[in-house]
Amino acid sequence: MKKYSRIAGTGGYLPERVLTNFDLEKMVDTTNEWILERTGIQRRHIAEKHETAASMAEQSARQAMAAAGITPAEVGMIIVATTTPEKMFPSTACLLQDRLGIAGCPAFDLNSAACAGFIYGLSIADQFIRNGTANNILVIGSEVMSRILDWTDRSTCVLFGDGSGAVLLQASDQPGVLSTHLHANGTHKDVLSMPISIGKPFDVEQELFIKMTGNQLFKLAVNLLGELFDETLAANSMERSQVTWLVPHQANIRIIQAMAKKLDLPMERVAITLEDQGNTSSASIPLALDKAVRNGQIQRGDMLLLEGFGGGLAWGSALIKY
């Protein structure tokens, strides 16, 4: 019997502290109207000093496991997508494994795909389940983006927030994840980056913050994601009308609107958290999915198209029958 993977449970965690656009007006030369018009963001959550990618991942992971009805001991693999790990090593996934009180199963981080990291992790988990290596895999995006922002740079500090989202991917005899599609293009390496290099001598002055060329990234994202949608639907011999929900990376409301238009989907069929959460990088897609599932918007049997893009550039999609 052919083995598929399905999303058995979702989870999400957001820090309690909220930073609004009006708060940012007091910190940098910007306005609530400017931020809202250009990004769609009104507020974002900021981690407290004691919170880390691992601690937030634990919260979202436990929710996903509870929703799936499994215990930590039944988890066969842990994949954490993060560009803001608690430590360079051990991996955030291993730190999470310890927090969950389990040992022995594979656990590793993905940090190379940035905001597309969750899609990359989901694709890897799907392959492990299909080949019979594991039956239950936690795939988590967890980010403390506030700690790699230059809070004097109004072009970036207004965009990002902290949080964690998780799914429990489970083996099934019924189709769930229909296909995943991953891409990268290193020629666009400078459009979105964090230039710090562990390989440089410690006495070399380095930039410690996110750098972004917003206009160029916007154009690339719209074009590349449009092509990605065509690729994803063609691979599954599907029409746009068969997609029930778009669950996009929460980077910019204008990009999301362009993608909804590409699919002929009304905005009511797009999972959006951008207004209240900002861009949480690899956590944004699972957080948006979890919110839409828990508030009853996304129902079992719905056809979901997930997409993400980030530094690399890296981008990817997943077509899922929920």
Coordinates of C-alpha atoms in Angstrom, one line a residue:
M1 CA 0.0 0.0 0.0
K2 CA 1.3 3.4 -0.9
K3 CA 2.3 5.6 2.0
Y4 CA 1.5 9.3 2.1
S5 CA 1.9 12.0 4.7
R6 CA -0.8 14.1 6.1
I7 CA -1.0 17.0 8.6
A8 CA -2.4 15.4 11.7
G9 CA -2.1 18.5 14.0
T10 CA -1.0 22.1 14.0
G11 CA 0.2 24.4 16.8
G12 CA 1.4 28.0 17.3
Y13 CA 2.9 30.3 19.8
L14 CA 3.3 34.0 20.0
P15 CA 5.1 36.0 22.8
E16 CA 2.9 38.1 25.0
R17 CA 4.7 41.4 24.3
V18 CA 3.1 43.4 21.4
L19 CA 4.9 46.2 19.5
T20 CA 2.5 48.4 17.5
N21 CA 3.2 50.7 14.6
F22 CA 2.5 53.6 17.0
D23 CA 5.3 52.3 19.3
L24 CA 7.6 52.2 16.3
E25 CA 6.8 55.9 15.5
K26 CA 8.6 56.7 18.7
M27 CA 11.6 54.7 17.8
V28 CA 12.3 55.4 14.1
D29 CA 11.3 57.9 11.5
T30 CA 8.1 56.2 10.3
T31 CA 4.4 56.4 10.7
N32 CA 1.6 53.9 11.3
E33 CA 0.0 55.0 7.9
W34 CA 3.3 54.4 6.0
I35 CA 3.8 50.9 7.5
L36 CA 0.2 49.8 7.1
E37 CA -0.1 51.1 3.5
R38 CA 3.1 49.4 2.3
T39 CA 3.1 46.2 4.3
G40 CA -0.3 45.6 5.8
I41 CA 1.3 45.2 9.3
Q42 CA -0.2 46.9 12.4
R43 CA 1.5 45.1 15.2
R44 CA 4.0 42.3 15.9
H45 CA 5.0 40.1 18.9
I46 CA 8.4 40.4 20.5
A47 CA 10.0 37.7 22.5
E48 CA 11.0 38.4 26.2
K49 CA 14.6 38.0 27.2
H50 CA 14.1 34.4 28.5
E51 CA 12.4 33.2 25.3
T52 CA 14.3 31.5 22.6
A53 CA 13.6 29.6 19.3
A54 CA 13.7 26.4 21.3
S55 CA 11.4 27.5 24.1
M56 CA 8.8 28.8 21.6
A57 CA 9.2 25.7 19.5
E58 CA 8.3 23.6 22.5
Q59 CA 5.0 25.5 22.9
S60 CA 3.9 25.1 19.3
A61 CA 5.1 21.5 19.1
R62 CA 3.1 20.5 22.2
Q63 CA 0.0 22.0 20.6
A64 CA 0.6 20.2 17.4
M65 CA 1.1 16.9 19.2
A66 CA -2.0 17.4 21.3
A67 CA -4.1 18.2 18.2
A68 CA -2.8 15.0 16.5
G69 CA -3.4 12.9 19.6
I70 CA 0.2 11.6 20.0
T71 CA 2.7 11.7 22.8
P72 CA 6.4 12.9 22.5
A73 CA 7.5 9.3 22.7
E74 CA 5.7 8.6 19.4
V75 CA 7.6 11.3 17.5
G76 CA 10.0 9.8 15.0
M77 CA 11.9 12.9 13.8
I78 CA 12.1 16.6 14.6
I79 CA 12.9 19.3 12.0
V80 CA 13.2 22.9 13.0
A81 CA 13.5 25.7 10.5
T82 CA 15.1 28.8 12.0
T83 CA 17.5 31.5 11.2
T84 CA 17.7 32.6 14.8
P85 CA 18.7 29.4 16.7
E86 CA 19.2 29.4 20.5
K87 CA 22.8 28.2 19.9
M88 CA 24.9 27.6 16.8
F89 CA 25.0 24.0 18.1
P90 CA 23.5 21.9 19.5
S91 CA 20.7 22.4 17.1
T92 CA 17.4 23.9 18.2
A93 CA 15.8 20.6 17.2
C94 CA 18.1 18.8 19.7
L95 CA 17.3 21.3 22.4
L96 CA 13.6 20.8 21.7
Q97 CA 14.0 17.1 21.8
D98 CA 15.5 17.5 25.3
R99 CA 12.6 19.7 26.4
L100 CA 10.1 17.1 25.2
G101 CA 11.9 14.4 27.2
I102 CA 12.6 12.1 24.3
A103 CA 15.9 10.8 22.8
G104 CA 17.1 8.7 19.9
C105 CA 15.1 10.0 17.0
P106 CA 16.8 12.2 14.4
A107 CA 16.6 15.9 15.1
F108 CA 18.1 18.7 13.0
D109 CA 17.8 22.3 12.0
L110 CA 17.3 24.0 8.6
N111 CA 18.6 27.5 8.5
S112 CA 19.6 27.9 4.9
A113 CA 16.2 28.6 3.4
A114 CA 15.3 31.5 5.7
C115 CA 11.6 32.4 5.3
A116 CA 11.2 29.4 2.9
G117 CA 12.6 27.1 5.6
F118 CA 9.2 25.6 6.7
I119 CA 8.4 24.6 3.2
Y120 CA 11.8 23.0 2.8
G121 CA 11.3 21.2 6.1
L122 CA 7.9 20.0 5.2
S123 CA 9.2 18.6 1.9
I124 CA 12.0 16.7 3.6
A125 CA 9.6 15.3 6.2
D126 CA 7.3 14.2 3.5
Q127 CA 10.1 12.2 1.8
F128 CA 11.0 10.5 5.1
I129 CA 7.5 9.4 5.7
R130 CA 7.0 8.2 2.1
N131 CA 10.1 6.0 2.3
G132 CA 9.0 4.5 5.6
T133 CA 11.7 6.0 7.8
A134 CA 9.3 7.7 10.2
N135 CA 5.6 7.8 10.9
N136 CA 5.3 11.0 13.0
I137 CA 7.5 14.0 12.3
L138 CA 7.4 17.4 13.9
V139 CA 8.1 20.2 11.4
I140 CA 8.5 23.6 13.1
G141 CA 9.3 27.1 12.2
S142 CA 10.6 29.1 15.2
E143 CA 12.1 32.6 15.0
V144 CA 13.3 35.4 17.3
M145 CA 13.7 37.9 14.4
S146 CA 13.7 40.9 16.8
R147 CA 17.3 39.9 17.9
I148 CA 18.8 40.3 14.4
L149 CA 17.1 43.6 13.5
D150 CA 18.8 47.0 13.3
W151 CA 16.2 49.0 15.2
T152 CA 17.4 52.2 13.6
D153 CA 16.7 50.9 10.1
R154 CA 13.1 51.7 9.3
S155 CA 13.1 49.6 6.1
T156 CA 13.5 46.4 8.1
C157 CA 12.7 46.8 11.7
V158 CA 9.0 47.5 11.0
L159 CA 8.5 44.2 9.1
F160 CA 9.5 41.4 11.4
G161 CA 8.1 39.7 14.5
D162 CA 8.7 36.6 16.7
G163 CA 6.9 33.4 17.1
S164 CA 6.7 29.7 16.4
G165 CA 4.4 27.4 14.3
A166 CA 4.3 23.6 14.0
V167 CA 2.7 20.8 12.2
L168 CA 2.7 17.1 13.1
L169 CA 3.1 15.2 9.8
Q170 CA 1.9 11.7 10.0
A171 CA 2.0 8.6 7.8
S172 CA -1.4 7.8 6.1
D173 CA -2.8 5.5 3.4
Q174 CA -4.8 8.5 2.1
P175 CA -3.2 11.4 0.2
G176 CA -2.3 14.5 2.2
V177 CA 0.8 16.2 0.9
L178 CA 0.3 15.8 -2.8
S179 CA 3.6 17.4 -3.9
T180 CA 6.3 19.9 -2.9
H181 CA 8.4 22.0 -5.2
L182 CA 11.7 23.6 -4.0
H183 CA 14.0 26.2 -5.8
A184 CA 16.9 28.4 -5.1
N185 CA 19.0 31.0 -7.0
G186 CA 22.2 32.2 -5.4
T187 CA 22.7 35.0 -7.9
H188 CA 20.2 36.9 -5.8
K189 CA 22.2 36.3 -2.6
D190 CA 22.4 40.0 -1.7
V191 CA 18.7 40.9 -2.0
L192 CA 18.0 39.5 1.5
S193 CA 20.8 38.5 3.8
M194 CA 22.4 38.6 7.2
P195 CA 26.1 39.1 6.3
I196 CA 27.7 37.8 9.5
S197 CA 30.1 34.9 8.8
I198 CA 31.2 32.4 11.4
G199 CA 34.2 31.6 9.2
K200 CA 35.7 35.1 9.5
P201 CA 38.3 35.9 12.2
F202 CA 36.7 37.4 15.3
D203 CA 38.6 40.7 14.9
V204 CA 36.9 41.4 11.6
E205 CA 34.1 43.9 11.9
Q206 CA 30.8 42.3 10.7
E207 CA 27.3 43.4 10.1
L208 CA 25.0 41.7 12.6
F209 CA 21.7 42.6 11.1
I210 CA 19.3 41.8 8.3
K211 CA 19.9 43.6 5.0
M212 CA 17.2 43.8 2.4
T213 CA 16.6 45.4 -1.0
G214 CA 12.8 45.7 -0.7
N215 CA 11.8 46.7 -4.2
Q216 CA 13.9 44.1 -5.9
L217 CA 12.7 41.4 -3.5
F218 CA 9.1 42.4 -4.2
K219 CA 9.5 42.0 -7.9
L220 CA 11.3 38.7 -7.7
A221 CA 8.8 37.3 -5.3
V222 CA 5.8 38.1 -7.5
N223 CA 7.4 36.7 -10.6
L224 CA 8.9 33.6 -9.1
L225 CA 5.8 32.7 -7.0
G226 CA 3.6 33.1 -10.1
E227 CA 5.8 30.6 -12.0
L228 CA 5.8 28.3 -8.9
F229 CA 2.0 28.2 -8.8
D230 CA 1.9 27.2 -12.5
E231 CA 4.4 24.5 -11.8
T232 CA 2.6 23.1 -8.8
L233 CA -0.8 23.0 -10.4
A234 CA 0.6 21.4 -13.6
A235 CA 2.4 18.7 -11.7
N236 CA -0.9 17.7 -10.1
S237 CA -3.1 18.2 -13.3
M238 CA -5.2 20.7 -11.3
E239 CA -6.9 23.9 -12.2
R240 CA -6.8 27.1 -10.1
S241 CA -10.4 26.6 -9.2
Q242 CA -9.6 23.4 -7.3
V243 CA -7.5 25.3 -4.7
T244 CA -9.6 26.0 -1.6
W245 CA -7.1 28.0 0.4
L246 CA -3.8 29.9 -0.1
V247 CA -1.5 29.8 2.9
P248 CA 1.3 32.1 2.0
H249 CA 4.4 33.4 3.7
Q250 CA 3.4 36.6 5.5
A251 CA 5.9 39.1 4.0
N252 CA 3.9 41.8 2.5
I253 CA 0.1 42.3 1.9
R254 CA 0.7 43.4 -1.7
I255 CA 2.6 40.2 -2.6
I256 CA -0.2 38.2 -1.0
Q257 CA -2.8 40.0 -2.9
A258 CA -0.9 39.4 -6.2
M259 CA -0.7 35.7 -5.4
A260 CA -4.4 35.5 -4.6
K261 CA -5.2 37.2 -7.9
K262 CA -3.0 34.7 -9.7
L263 CA -5.1 31.9 -8.3
D264 CA -8.4 33.8 -8.8
L265 CA -9.0 33.4 -5.1
P266 CA -10.9 36.0 -3.1
M267 CA -9.0 37.3 -0.1
E268 CA -11.5 35.5 2.1
R269 CA -9.8 32.3 1.0
V270 CA -6.3 33.4 2.0
A271 CA -4.9 32.7 5.4
I272 CA -3.5 36.0 6.7
T273 CA -1.8 36.8 10.0
L274 CA 0.3 39.7 8.7
E275 CA -1.7 42.5 10.3
D276 CA -1.2 41.1 13.8
Q277 CA 2.1 39.2 13.6
G278 CA 4.2 40.8 10.9
N279 CA 6.8 38.7 9.1
T280 CA 7.8 35.8 11.4
S281 CA 10.1 34.3 8.7
S282 CA 10.0 30.5 8.8
A283 CA 7.2 30.5 11.4
S284 CA 4.8 32.5 9.3
I285 CA 3.3 29.7 7.2
P286 CA 2.6 27.3 10.0
L287 CA 1.3 30.1 12.2
A288 CA -1.1 31.2 9.5
L289 CA -2.2 27.6 9.0
D290 CA -2.7 26.9 12.7
K291 CA -4.8 30.0 13.1
A292 CA -7.0 29.2 10.1
V293 CA -7.5 25.6 11.3
R294 CA -8.3 26.5 14.9
N295 CA -10.8 29.2 14.0
G296 CA -12.6 26.8 11.7
Q297 CA -11.8 28.4 8.4
I298 CA -9.8 25.5 7.0
Q299 CA -11.7 22.2 7.1
R300 CA -10.7 18.6 6.4
G301 CA -10.8 17.9 2.7
D302 CA -9.8 21.4 1.7
M303 CA -7.1 21.8 -0.9
L304 CA -4.3 24.0 0.4
L305 CA -1.5 25.7 -1.5
L306 CA 1.4 26.8 0.7
E307 CA 4.2 29.0 -0.5
G308 CA 7.3 30.7 0.9
F309 CA 10.3 32.6 -0.3
G310 CA 13.3 33.9 1.5
G311 CA 17.0 34.6 1.5
G312 CA 19.1 32.6 -0.9
L313 CA 17.0 33.3 -2.8
A314 CA 15.1 30.2 -1.8
W315 CA 11.4 29.5 -2.6
G316 CA 9.0 26.6 -2.5
S317 CA 5.4 25.4 -2.4
A318 CA 3.4 22.5 -1.1
L319 CA 0.0 21.3 -2.4
I320 CA -1.9 19.6 0.4
K321 CA -5.3 18.0 0.8
Y322 CA -6.0 18.8 4.4

